[in-house]
């Protein structure tokens, strides 16, 4: 057998071994611990929150007798109409109302008129679980969104481009993605994402072309990129000058680095 053919065969065998190893690793490796935001969404679903607040917290569930006639949702900044500080979200979850309204006669009367009233979960959920649900509500409503600068522009742009639909509220990730290496879309803030995008140049490649060139050049990585049901779009033709930098600034702001 010619040496070149032998080397090609050896390379193919090595590639197959690597791919087989990655497939095995996918079946036995425990996924990275979910963030509070992801855990909070699961807890909210399991606790029945979406029965009243609508699928995914989108609201519009009728509530006869209530001001506005419906149960408010969590998305679109709606919680800002009901809370004056972050801690009040947890108070709503734990006690059914914030501390500052406990003695407000008008509020209590309006609450009694509503058919659906916010239950108190303090006796059913651990403090850590209440904190996680509050973290999810803040993320889903955009209360943690950057308020100024390039990161704020990146947040608005990510919303218009639909980035949060796949990457989760505030890039919290863990949206299911069958066929991918770990079976989910990683969070922008987690270790998984740092493996996929090692620096700003690779983040830019993902945004512009749909994948980092380093991974496209790796046969095993390329296999999982192409096998994933949800494919990262290439946004190059849809972005204006400076947009990539704004999106990268958002990711850094969310990671606090």
C-alpha positions as a LaTeX table, in Angstrom:
\begin{tabular}{lrrr}
\hline
Residue & $x$ (\AA) & $y$ (\AA) & $z$ (\AA) \\
\hline
Unk1 & 0.00 & 0.00 & 0.00 \\
Unk2 & 1.41 & 3.41 & $-0.91$ \\
Unk3 & 2.47 & 5.51 & 2.08 \\
Unk4 & 0.08 & 8.33 & 1.13 \\
Unk5 & $-2.90$ & 5.96 & 1.08 \\
Unk6 & $-1.82$ & 4.49 & 4.42 \\
Unk7 & $-1.61$ & 7.97 & 5.96 \\
Unk8 & $-5.03$ & 8.90 & 4.61 \\
Unk9 & $-6.48$ & 5.71 & 6.04 \\
Unk10 & $-4.86$ & 6.38 & 9.39 \\
Unk11 & $-6.25$ & 9.93 & 9.43 \\
Unk12 & $-9.73$ & 8.65 & 8.58 \\
Unk13 & $-9.54$ & 6.07 & 11.35 \\
Unk14 & $-8.39$ & 8.71 & 13.82 \\
Unk15 & $-11.23$ & 11.02 & 12.78 \\
Unk16 & $-13.74$ & 8.20 & 13.22 \\
Unk17 & $-12.33$ & 7.40 & 16.66 \\
Unk18 & $-12.60$ & 11.03 & 17.74 \\
Unk19 & $-16.15$ & 11.25 & 16.48 \\
Unk20 & $-17.10$ & 8.00 & 18.22 \\
Unk21 & $-15.56$ & 9.31 & 21.43 \\
Unk22 & $-17.54$ & 12.55 & 21.19 \\
Unk23 & $-20.76$ & 10.63 & 20.55 \\
Unk24 & $-20.09$ & 8.51 & 23.63 \\
Unk25 & $-19.22$ & 11.59 & 25.68 \\
Unk26 & $-22.50$ & 13.20 & 24.68 \\
Unk27 & $-24.41$ & 10.26 & 26.14 \\
Unk28 & $-22.54$ & 10.06 & 29.46 \\
Unk29 & $-21.36$ & 13.58 & 30.27 \\
Unk30 & $-23.58$ & 15.45 & 32.70 \\
Unk31 & $-24.59$ & 18.83 & 31.32 \\
Unk32 & $-23.28$ & 21.99 & 32.91 \\
Unk33 & $-25.31$ & 23.12 & 35.95 \\
Unk34 & $-28.21$ & 25.25 & 34.81 \\
Unk35 & $-28.12$ & 28.94 & 35.62 \\
Unk36 & $-30.64$ & 30.48 & 38.02 \\
Unk37 & $-32.51$ & 31.88 & 35.01 \\
Unk38 & $-32.90$ & 28.47 & 33.36 \\
Unk39 & $-33.73$ & 26.77 & 36.65 \\
Unk40 & $-36.23$ & 29.53 & 37.44 \\
Unk41 & $-38.10$ & 28.98 & 34.17 \\
Unk42 & $-38.39$ & 25.27 & 34.94 \\
Unk43 & $-39.58$ & 25.98 & 38.48 \\
Unk44 & $-42.12$ & 28.52 & 37.20 \\
Unk45 & $-43.47$ & 25.94 & 34.77 \\
Unk46 & $-43.63$ & 23.22 & 37.43 \\
Unk47 & $-45.25$ & 25.58 & 39.96 \\
Unk48 & $-48.13$ & 26.47 & 37.67 \\
Unk49 & $-47.10$ & 30.08 & 37.06 \\
Unk50 & $-47.89$ & 29.89 & 33.34 \\
Unk51 & $-51.47$ & 28.81 & 34.05 \\
Unk52 & $-52.24$ & 32.38 & 35.04 \\
Unk53 & $-49.40$ & 34.38 & 33.51 \\
Unk54 & $-49.73$ & 32.73 & 30.09 \\
Unk55 & $-47.41$ & 30.42 & 28.12 \\
Unk56 & $-43.83$ & 31.41 & 28.84 \\
Unk57 & $-45.12$ & 34.33 & 30.91 \\
Unk58 & $-46.59$ & 36.15 & 27.90 \\
Unk59 & $-49.74$ & 37.14 & 29.80 \\
Unk60 & $-53.19$ & 37.99 & 28.35 \\
Unk61 & $-55.02$ & 35.46 & 30.55 \\
Unk62 & $-58.48$ & 36.92 & 31.31 \\
Unk63 & $-59.03$ & 37.92 & 34.94 \\
Unk64 & $-62.52$ & 39.35 & 35.51 \\
Unk65 & $-62.60$ & 42.05 & 38.15 \\
Unk66 & $-58.92$ & 42.89 & 37.87 \\
Unk67 & $-57.70$ & 46.28 & 36.72 \\
Unk68 & $-57.03$ & 45.82 & 33.02 \\
Unk69 & $-59.15$ & 42.66 & 32.95 \\
Unk70 & $-56.26$ & 40.21 & 32.67 \\
Unk71 & $-53.27$ & 38.74 & 34.49 \\
Unk72 & $-50.08$ & 40.60 & 33.55 \\
Unk73 & $-47.26$ & 38.78 & 31.78 \\
Unk74 & $-43.56$ & 38.84 & 32.52 \\
Unk75 & $-42.28$ & 39.86 & 29.08 \\
Unk76 & $-41.94$ & 43.24 & 27.43 \\
Unk77 & $-41.00$ & 45.10 & 30.59 \\
Unk78 & $-44.47$ & 44.68 & 32.15 \\
Unk79 & $-43.13$ & 43.96 & 35.68 \\
Unk80 & $-41.81$ & 47.53 & 35.81 \\
Unk81 & $-45.44$ & 48.62 & 36.23 \\
Unk82 & $-45.79$ & 46.53 & 39.39 \\
Unk83 & $-42.39$ & 46.57 & 41.12 \\
Unk84 & $-40.30$ & 49.47 & 42.35 \\
Unk85 & $-37.15$ & 47.43 & 43.04 \\
Unk86 & $-35.79$ & 43.99 & 42.17 \\
Unk87 & $-36.52$ & 42.55 & 45.61 \\
Unk88 & $-40.24$ & 43.03 & 45.13 \\
Unk89 & $-40.36$ & 40.30 & 42.49 \\
Unk90 & $-39.33$ & 37.75 & 45.11 \\
Unk91 & $-41.86$ & 39.27 & 47.54 \\
Unk92 & $-44.67$ & 38.78 & 45.02 \\
Unk93 & $-43.64$ & 35.14 & 44.62 \\
Unk94 & $-43.21$ & 34.42 & 48.32 \\
Unk95 & $-46.15$ & 36.39 & 49.76 \\
Unk96 & $-48.41$ & 37.18 & 46.82 \\
Unk97 & $-47.75$ & 40.91 & 47.13 \\
Unk98 & $-44.84$ & 43.26 & 47.89 \\
Unk99 & $-44.25$ & 44.41 & 51.46 \\
Unk100 & $-44.99$ & 48.07 & 50.64 \\
Unk101 & $-48.59$ & 47.26 & 49.61 \\
Unk102 & $-49.59$ & 45.14 & 52.58 \\
Unk103 & $-51.31$ & 48.09 & 54.25 \\
Unk104 & $-52.61$ & 49.77 & 51.09 \\
Unk105 & $-56.41$ & 49.64 & 51.35 \\
Unk106 & $-56.97$ & 50.53 & 47.69 \\
Unk107 & $-54.60$ & 47.81 & 46.50 \\
Unk108 & $-56.10$ & 45.20 & 48.82 \\
Unk109 & $-59.63$ & 46.05 & 47.69 \\
Unk110 & $-58.65$ & 45.81 & 44.01 \\
Unk111 & $-56.94$ & 42.48 & 44.71 \\
Unk112 & $-60.14$ & 41.11 & 46.29 \\
Unk113 & $-62.21$ & 42.10 & 43.25 \\
Unk114 & $-60.07$ & 40.01 & 40.90 \\
Unk115 & $-61.12$ & 36.42 & 40.23 \\
Unk116 & $-57.49$ & 35.27 & 39.99 \\
Unk117 & $-55.22$ & 36.37 & 42.84 \\
Unk118 & $-51.48$ & 35.87 & 43.10 \\
Unk119 & $-50.84$ & 32.95 & 45.49 \\
Unk120 & $-48.11$ & 32.96 & 48.12 \\
Unk121 & $-45.41$ & 30.36 & 47.39 \\
Unk122 & $-43.35$ & 31.02 & 50.51 \\
Unk123 & $-44.61$ & 27.84 & 52.15 \\
Unk124 & $-44.10$ & 25.71 & 49.06 \\
Unk125 & $-40.76$ & 26.80 & 47.63 \\
Unk126 & $-37.33$ & 27.10 & 49.21 \\
Unk127 & $-35.76$ & 30.58 & 49.28 \\
Unk128 & $-33.27$ & 29.52 & 46.60 \\
Unk129 & $-36.10$ & 28.44 & 44.32 \\
Unk130 & $-37.91$ & 31.75 & 44.81 \\
Unk131 & $-34.65$ & 33.54 & 43.98 \\
Unk132 & $-34.31$ & 31.48 & 40.78 \\
Unk133 & $-37.87$ & 32.25 & 39.61 \\
Unk134 & $-37.26$ & 35.94 & 40.33 \\
Unk135 & $-34.06$ & 35.78 & 38.27 \\
Unk136 & $-35.99$ & 34.29 & 35.37 \\
Unk137 & $-38.73$ & 36.94 & 35.60 \\
Unk138 & $-36.08$ & 39.68 & 35.55 \\
Unk139 & $-34.40$ & 38.13 & 32.52 \\
Unk140 & $-37.63$ & 37.44 & 30.62 \\
Unk141 & $-38.84$ & 41.00 & 31.19 \\
Unk142 & $-35.53$ & 42.66 & 30.35 \\
Unk143 & $-35.21$ & 44.30 & 33.76 \\
Unk144 & $-31.50$ & 43.38 & 33.77 \\
Unk145 & $-30.87$ & 44.82 & 30.31 \\
Unk146 & $-27.92$ & 47.22 & 29.93 \\
Unk147 & $-29.20$ & 50.79 & 30.12 \\
Unk148 & $-26.54$ & 52.68 & 28.18 \\
Unk149 & $-23.77$ & 52.46 & 25.60 \\
Unk150 & $-22.93$ & 49.80 & 23.06 \\
Unk151 & $-24.31$ & 47.00 & 25.26 \\
Unk152 & $-27.72$ & 48.68 & 25.35 \\
Unk153 & $-27.66$ & 49.00 & 21.56 \\
Unk154 & $-26.65$ & 45.34 & 21.36 \\
Unk155 & $-29.60$ & 44.35 & 23.57 \\
Unk156 & $-32.07$ & 46.18 & 21.32 \\
Unk157 & $-30.46$ & 44.67 & 18.23 \\
Unk158 & $-30.51$ & 41.14 & 19.68 \\
Unk159 & $-34.22$ & 41.54 & 20.33 \\
Unk160 & $-34.91$ & 42.66 & 16.76 \\
Unk161 & $-32.84$ & 39.85 & 15.27 \\
Unk162 & $-34.55$ & 37.18 & 17.37 \\
Unk163 & $-31.38$ & 36.15 & 19.22 \\
Unk164 & $-33.18$ & 35.61 & 22.54 \\
Unk165 & $-35.63$ & 33.16 & 20.95 \\
Unk166 & $-32.82$ & 30.63 & 20.53 \\
Unk167 & $-30.30$ & 31.77 & 23.14 \\
Unk168 & $-32.92$ & 32.26 & 25.87 \\
Unk169 & $-33.86$ & 35.40 & 27.82 \\
Unk170 & $-30.79$ & 37.59 & 28.32 \\
Unk171 & $-28.77$ & 34.86 & 26.58 \\
Unk172 & $-29.37$ & 32.38 & 29.42 \\
Unk173 & $-29.26$ & 29.47 & 26.96 \\
Unk174 & $-30.24$ & 25.84 & 27.44 \\
Unk175 & $-32.86$ & 25.88 & 24.67 \\
Unk176 & $-33.08$ & 22.27 & 23.46 \\
Unk177 & $-31.17$ & 21.58 & 20.25 \\
Unk178 & $-31.29$ & 17.90 & 19.19 \\
Unk179 & $-28.26$ & 16.71 & 17.25 \\
Unk180 & $-25.85$ & 19.19 & 18.82 \\
Unk181 & $-22.99$ & 17.93 & 20.99 \\
Unk182 & $-24.73$ & 18.59 & 24.32 \\
Unk183 & $-28.29$ & 18.74 & 23.09 \\
Unk184 & $-28.91$ & 22.39 & 23.93 \\
Unk185 & $-27.90$ & 25.90 & 22.91 \\
Unk186 & $-25.37$ & 27.13 & 25.45 \\
Unk187 & $-25.70$ & 30.31 & 27.49 \\
Unk188 & $-23.61$ & 33.30 & 26.49 \\
Unk189 & $-22.46$ & 33.47 & 30.10 \\
Unk190 & $-21.45$ & 29.84 & 30.60 \\
Unk191 & $-18.35$ & 27.72 & 30.08 \\
Unk192 & $-19.91$ & 25.98 & 27.05 \\
Unk193 & $-20.03$ & 29.23 & 25.10 \\
Unk194 & $-16.41$ & 30.04 & 25.92 \\
Unk195 & $-15.42$ & 26.70 & 24.40 \\
Unk196 & $-17.26$ & 27.57 & 21.19 \\
Unk197 & $-16.13$ & 31.19 & 21.00 \\
Unk198 & $-12.71$ & 31.67 & 22.55 \\
Unk199 & $-12.38$ & 35.38 & 21.86 \\
Unk200 & $-14.12$ & 38.34 & 20.26 \\
Unk201 & $-12.90$ & 37.36 & 16.81 \\
Unk202 & $-14.66$ & 33.99 & 17.08 \\
Unk203 & $-17.81$ & 35.59 & 18.49 \\
Unk204 & $-17.83$ & 37.84 & 15.43 \\
Unk205 & $-17.42$ & 34.80 & 13.15 \\
Unk206 & $-20.41$ & 33.11 & 14.77 \\
Unk207 & $-22.53$ & 36.23 & 14.29 \\
Unk208 & $-21.45$ & 36.92 & 10.72 \\
Unk209 & $-21.09$ & 33.42 & 9.26 \\
Unk210 & $-22.93$ & 31.07 & 11.65 \\
Unk211 & $-19.86$ & 29.29 & 13.04 \\
Unk212 & $-16.26$ & 29.83 & 14.06 \\
Unk213 & $-13.76$ & 28.90 & 11.32 \\
Unk214 & $-11.75$ & 26.91 & 13.90 \\
Unk215 & $-14.68$ & 24.57 & 14.43 \\
Unk216 & $-15.57$ & 24.37 & 10.75 \\
Unk217 & $-12.04$ & 23.13 & 10.08 \\
Unk218 & $-12.39$ & 20.34 & 12.67 \\
Unk219 & $-14.17$ & 17.27 & 11.21 \\
Unk220 & $-15.70$ & 16.16 & 14.51 \\
Unk221 & $-16.90$ & 19.65 & 15.41 \\
Unk222 & $-18.23$ & 20.16 & 11.88 \\
Unk223 & $-20.26$ & 16.95 & 12.24 \\
Unk224 & $-22.17$ & 18.29 & 15.25 \\
Unk225 & $-22.56$ & 21.74 & 13.73 \\
Unk226 & $-24.28$ & 20.26 & 10.71 \\
Unk227 & $-26.26$ & 17.67 & 12.71 \\
Unk228 & $-27.85$ & 20.22 & 15.06 \\
Unk229 & $-31.54$ & 20.85 & 14.38 \\
Unk230 & $-31.25$ & 24.57 & 15.19 \\
Unk231 & $-28.57$ & 26.15 & 13.03 \\
Unk232 & $-26.94$ & 29.45 & 13.90 \\
Unk233 & $-27.90$ & 31.92 & 11.12 \\
Unk234 & $-25.32$ & 34.00 & 9.27 \\
Unk235 & $-26.25$ & 37.63 & 9.93 \\
Unk236 & $-23.53$ & 39.34 & 7.88 \\
Unk237 & $-25.92$ & 40.65 & 5.23 \\
Unk238 & $-28.39$ & 41.94 & 7.82 \\
Unk239 & $-26.02$ & 43.97 & 9.99 \\
Unk240 & $-24.93$ & 47.57 & 9.75 \\
Unk241 & $-21.38$ & 48.72 & 10.53 \\
Unk242 & $-20.81$ & 48.57 & 14.27 \\
Unk243 & $-23.63$ & 46.10 & 14.96 \\
Unk244 & $-21.26$ & 43.17 & 15.59 \\
Unk245 & $-19.33$ & 45.26 & 18.11 \\
Unk246 & $-22.58$ & 46.15 & 19.88 \\
Unk247 & $-23.62$ & 42.50 & 20.14 \\
Unk248 & $-20.21$ & 41.56 & 21.48 \\
Unk249 & $-20.48$ & 44.41 & 24.02 \\
Unk250 & $-23.83$ & 42.96 & 25.15 \\
Unk251 & $-22.30$ & 39.52 & 25.68 \\
Unk252 & $-19.45$ & 41.00 & 27.72 \\
Unk253 & $-21.91$ & 43.03 & 29.79 \\
Unk254 & $-24.01$ & 39.97 & 30.57 \\
Unk255 & $-20.88$ & 38.00 & 31.48 \\
Unk256 & $-19.64$ & 40.98 & 33.53 \\
Unk257 & $-16.17$ & 40.76 & 31.96 \\
\hline
\end{tabular}
